[in-house]
Coordinates of C-alpha atoms in Angstrom, one line a residue:
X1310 CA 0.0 0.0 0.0
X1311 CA 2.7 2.3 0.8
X1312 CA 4.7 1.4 -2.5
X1313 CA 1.4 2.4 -4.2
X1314 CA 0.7 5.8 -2.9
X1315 CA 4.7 6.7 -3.3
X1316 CA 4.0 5.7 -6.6
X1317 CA 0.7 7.8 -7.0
X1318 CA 2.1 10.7 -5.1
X1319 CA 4.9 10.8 -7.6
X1320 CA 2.9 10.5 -10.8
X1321 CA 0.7 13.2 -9.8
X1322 CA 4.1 15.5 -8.8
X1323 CA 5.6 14.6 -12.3
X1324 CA 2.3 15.9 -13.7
X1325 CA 2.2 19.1 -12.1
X1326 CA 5.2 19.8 -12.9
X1327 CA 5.0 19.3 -16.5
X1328 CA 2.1 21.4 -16.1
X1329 CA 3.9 24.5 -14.5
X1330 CA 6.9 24.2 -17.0
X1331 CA 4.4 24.3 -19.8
X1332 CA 2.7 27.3 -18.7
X1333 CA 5.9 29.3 -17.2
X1334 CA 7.2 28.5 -21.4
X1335 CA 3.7 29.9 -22.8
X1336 CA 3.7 32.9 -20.7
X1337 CA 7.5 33.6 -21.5
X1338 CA 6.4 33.4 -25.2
X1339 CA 3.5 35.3 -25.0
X1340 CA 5.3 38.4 -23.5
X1341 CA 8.2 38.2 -25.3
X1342 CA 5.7 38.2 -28.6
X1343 CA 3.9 41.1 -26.8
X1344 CA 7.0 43.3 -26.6
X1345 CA 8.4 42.6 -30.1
X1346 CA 4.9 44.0 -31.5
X1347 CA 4.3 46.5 -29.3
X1348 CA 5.2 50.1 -30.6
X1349 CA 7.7 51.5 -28.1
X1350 CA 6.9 55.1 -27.7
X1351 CA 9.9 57.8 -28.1
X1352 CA 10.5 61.1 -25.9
X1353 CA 7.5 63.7 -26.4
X1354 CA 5.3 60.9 -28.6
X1355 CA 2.2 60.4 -27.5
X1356 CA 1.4 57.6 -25.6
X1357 CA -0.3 54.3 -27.2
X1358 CA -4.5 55.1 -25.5
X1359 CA -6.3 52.7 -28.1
X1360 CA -6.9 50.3 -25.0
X1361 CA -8.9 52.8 -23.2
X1362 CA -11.1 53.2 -26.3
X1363 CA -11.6 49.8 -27.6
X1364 CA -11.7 48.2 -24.3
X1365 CA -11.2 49.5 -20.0
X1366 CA -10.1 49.3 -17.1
X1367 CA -12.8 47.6 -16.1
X1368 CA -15.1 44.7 -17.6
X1369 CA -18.1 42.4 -17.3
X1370 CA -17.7 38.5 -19.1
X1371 CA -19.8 36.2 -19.8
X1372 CA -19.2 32.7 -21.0
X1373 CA -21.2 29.8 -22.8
X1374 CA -19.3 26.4 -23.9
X1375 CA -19.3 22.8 -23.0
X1376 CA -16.9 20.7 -20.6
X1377 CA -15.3 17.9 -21.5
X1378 CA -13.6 15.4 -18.7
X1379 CA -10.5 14.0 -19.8
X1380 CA -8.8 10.5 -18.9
X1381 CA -9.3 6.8 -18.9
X1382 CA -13.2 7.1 -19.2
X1383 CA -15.2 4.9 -21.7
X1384 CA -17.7 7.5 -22.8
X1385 CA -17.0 10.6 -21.9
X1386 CA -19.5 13.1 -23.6
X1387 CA -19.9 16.9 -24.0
X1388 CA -21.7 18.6 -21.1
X1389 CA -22.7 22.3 -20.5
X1390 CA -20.9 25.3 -19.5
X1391 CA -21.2 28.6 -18.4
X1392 CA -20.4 31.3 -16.3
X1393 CA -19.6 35.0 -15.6
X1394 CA -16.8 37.2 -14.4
X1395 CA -15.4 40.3 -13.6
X1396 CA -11.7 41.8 -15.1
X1397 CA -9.6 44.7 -13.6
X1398 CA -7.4 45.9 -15.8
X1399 CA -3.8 46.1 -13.9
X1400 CA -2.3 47.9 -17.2
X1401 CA -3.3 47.3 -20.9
X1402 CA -1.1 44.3 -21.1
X1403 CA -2.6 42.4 -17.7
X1404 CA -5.5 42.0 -16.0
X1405 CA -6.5 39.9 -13.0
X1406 CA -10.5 38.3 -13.3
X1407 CA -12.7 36.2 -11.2
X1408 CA -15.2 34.0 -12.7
X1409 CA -18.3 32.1 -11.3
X1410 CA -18.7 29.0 -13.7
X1411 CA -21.4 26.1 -14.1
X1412 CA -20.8 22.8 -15.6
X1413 CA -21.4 19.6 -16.1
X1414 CA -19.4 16.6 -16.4
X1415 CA -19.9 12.9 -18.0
X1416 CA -19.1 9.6 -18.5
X1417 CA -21.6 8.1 -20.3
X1418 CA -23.7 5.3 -18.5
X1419 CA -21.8 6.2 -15.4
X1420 CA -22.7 9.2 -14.3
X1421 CA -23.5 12.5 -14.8
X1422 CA -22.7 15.3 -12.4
X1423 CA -22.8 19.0 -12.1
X1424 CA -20.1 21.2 -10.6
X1425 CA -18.6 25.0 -9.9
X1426 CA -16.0 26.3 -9.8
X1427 CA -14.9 30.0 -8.6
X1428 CA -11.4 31.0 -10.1
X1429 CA -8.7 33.6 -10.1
X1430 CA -6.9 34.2 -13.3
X1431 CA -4.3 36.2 -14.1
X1432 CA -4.4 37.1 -17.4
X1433 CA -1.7 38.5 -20.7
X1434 CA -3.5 40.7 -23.6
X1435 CA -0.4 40.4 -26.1
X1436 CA -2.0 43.7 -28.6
X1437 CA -4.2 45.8 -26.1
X1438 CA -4.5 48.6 -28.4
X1439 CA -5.4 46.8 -31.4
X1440 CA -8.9 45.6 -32.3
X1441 CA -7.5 41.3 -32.5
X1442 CA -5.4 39.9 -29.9
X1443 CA -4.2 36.8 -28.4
X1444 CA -4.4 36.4 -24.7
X1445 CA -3.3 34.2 -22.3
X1446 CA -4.6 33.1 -18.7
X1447 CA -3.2 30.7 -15.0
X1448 CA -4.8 30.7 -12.4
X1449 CA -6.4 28.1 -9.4
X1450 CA -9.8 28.6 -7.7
X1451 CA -12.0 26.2 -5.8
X1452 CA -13.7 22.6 -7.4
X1453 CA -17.2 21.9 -6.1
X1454 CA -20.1 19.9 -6.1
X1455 CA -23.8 21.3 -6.4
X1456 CA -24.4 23.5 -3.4
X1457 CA -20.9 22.8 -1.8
X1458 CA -21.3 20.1 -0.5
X1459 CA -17.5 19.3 -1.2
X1460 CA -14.9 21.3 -2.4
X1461 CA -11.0 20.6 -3.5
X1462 CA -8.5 23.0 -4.9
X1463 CA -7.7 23.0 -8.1
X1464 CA -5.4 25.4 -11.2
X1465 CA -6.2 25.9 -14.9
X1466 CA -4.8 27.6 -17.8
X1467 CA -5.9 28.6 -21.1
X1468 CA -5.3 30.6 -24.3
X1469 CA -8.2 32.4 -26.8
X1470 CA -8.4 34.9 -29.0
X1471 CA -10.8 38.4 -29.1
X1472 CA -11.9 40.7 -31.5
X1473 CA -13.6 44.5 -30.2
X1474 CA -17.0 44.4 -32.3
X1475 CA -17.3 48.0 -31.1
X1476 CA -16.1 50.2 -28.8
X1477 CA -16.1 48.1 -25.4
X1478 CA -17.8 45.4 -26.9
X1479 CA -15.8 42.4 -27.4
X1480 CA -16.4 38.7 -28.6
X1481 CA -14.2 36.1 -27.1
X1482 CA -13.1 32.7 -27.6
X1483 CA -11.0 30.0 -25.5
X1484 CA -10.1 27.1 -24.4
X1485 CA -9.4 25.8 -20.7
X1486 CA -6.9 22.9 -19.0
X1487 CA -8.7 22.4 -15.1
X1488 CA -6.5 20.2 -13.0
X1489 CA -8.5 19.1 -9.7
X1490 CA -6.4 18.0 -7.1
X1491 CA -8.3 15.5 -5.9
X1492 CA -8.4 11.7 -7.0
X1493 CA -12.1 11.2 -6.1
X1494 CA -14.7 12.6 -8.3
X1495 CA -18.3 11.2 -7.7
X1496 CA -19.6 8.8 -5.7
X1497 CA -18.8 5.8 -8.0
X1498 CA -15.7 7.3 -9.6
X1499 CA -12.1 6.8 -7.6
X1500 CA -9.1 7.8 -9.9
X1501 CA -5.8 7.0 -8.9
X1502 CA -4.7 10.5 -10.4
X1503 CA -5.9 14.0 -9.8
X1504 CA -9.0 15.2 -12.4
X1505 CA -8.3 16.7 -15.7
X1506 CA -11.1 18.1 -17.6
X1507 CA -11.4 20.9 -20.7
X1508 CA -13.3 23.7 -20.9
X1509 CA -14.1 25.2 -24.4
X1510 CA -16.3 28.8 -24.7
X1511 CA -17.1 31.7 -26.3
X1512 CA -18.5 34.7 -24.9
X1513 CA -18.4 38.8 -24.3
X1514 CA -16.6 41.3 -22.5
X1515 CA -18.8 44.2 -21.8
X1516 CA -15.8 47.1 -20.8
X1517 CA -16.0 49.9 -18.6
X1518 CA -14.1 52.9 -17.1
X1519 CA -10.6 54.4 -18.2
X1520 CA -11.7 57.5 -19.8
X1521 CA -9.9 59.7 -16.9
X1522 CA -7.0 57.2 -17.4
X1523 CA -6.8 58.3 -21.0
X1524 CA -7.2 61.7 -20.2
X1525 CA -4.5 61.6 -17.2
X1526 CA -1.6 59.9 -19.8
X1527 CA -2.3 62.4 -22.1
X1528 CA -2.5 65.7 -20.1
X1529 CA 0.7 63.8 -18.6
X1530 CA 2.3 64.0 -22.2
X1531 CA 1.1 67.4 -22.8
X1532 CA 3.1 69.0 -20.2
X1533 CA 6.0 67.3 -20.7
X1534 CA 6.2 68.6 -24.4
X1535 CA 5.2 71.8 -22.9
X1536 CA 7.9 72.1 -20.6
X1537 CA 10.6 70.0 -23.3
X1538 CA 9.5 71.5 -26.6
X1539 CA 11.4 70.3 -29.8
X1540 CA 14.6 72.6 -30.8
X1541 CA 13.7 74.6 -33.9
X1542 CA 16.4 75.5 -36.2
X1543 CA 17.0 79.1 -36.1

């Protein structure tokens, strides 16, 4: 018994680690990318504000999708998912969200089982101040049963695209790796490894706020110039 859970315990620390590696790469990537394309400003330009006009400081998201539990499962089907959220924008390139999501999860003939989950994402726009952009998310939040009655931690991270249909309306979509650390699932369900399951969603971000952040960089700009105007020659 003992020789079995070293085993398990080290399968599922091989896992995570894979897991962190993989994300710590993406995220490495994804700023890197970010900073190539981004247009570095030069003294007295004015600074890049498209963010605060195609998207906030501040936003409400919504999400609709299906789950999709992942392992050694003889049916596993498509189940429903939802949920919504709220984003602060930290600067243009980050934001920090927390979303309240509904789901289901099944094996068919086995069972078939609802769940939440509340997480915390931080989360990498890599072109804030252009209408498309990749984006990036990791995070961990709490795995639970219909009305709580259990709940396990858990981590997830994702990658998506969106596109700004309009000003501060934008159309988003994703897809989602959950880890639930946790071998036990359902009543009739014992893994001998923690539970993986996908996410996969599209949905909106309804922005709001940054105007006076828009307003501040460029009055900001304006006195610089002022008090550094450009040499003329004479």
């Amino acid at each position: 018994m003992k020789c079995f859970t070293l085993k398990y315990q080290k399968s599922i620390f091989k896992k995570q680690a894979c897991f962190l590696l993989l994300v710590v790469a993406f995220f490495n990537g994804l700023v890197s990318w970010s900073q190539i394309n981004s247009t570095n400003p030069t003294f007295n330009a004015l600074p890049q504000t498209d963010f605060y006009d195609y998207r906030g400081t501040n936003a409400v998201s919504t999400m609709l999708g299906t789950a999709l539990i992942n392992g050694d499962y003889a049916n596993p089907e498509f189940g429903y998912y939802y949920g919504i959220g709220y984003k602060k924008s930290l600067i243009p390139h980050i934001n920090v969200n927390l979303t309240f999501n509904k789901f289901n999860l099944i094996d068919k003939g086995v069972f078939k089982d609802g769940f939440i989950s509340i997480d915390f994402n931080a989360e990498i726009l890599a072109f804030p101040h252009e209408r498309f952009s990749p984006f990036g998310f990791i995070g961990g939040g709490v795995h639970a049963s219909n009305y709580f009655e259990s709940a396990v931690g858990k981590a997830q991270a994702g990658l998506g695209i969106e596109y700004v249909i309009y000003e501060s309306f934008i159309f988003r979509l994703f897809g989602e790796y959950n880890e639930v650390f946790e071998p036990e699932l359902t009543d009739v369900t014992v893994q001998t490894e923690n539970v993986v399951y996908w996410r996969i969603a599209g949905g909106f971000n309804f922005y709001f706020g940054g105007k006076k952040k828009k307003a501040k960089l460029l009055n900001a700009t304006s006195t610089i110039i002022k008090t550094n105007p450009i040499p003329t020659d004479k």
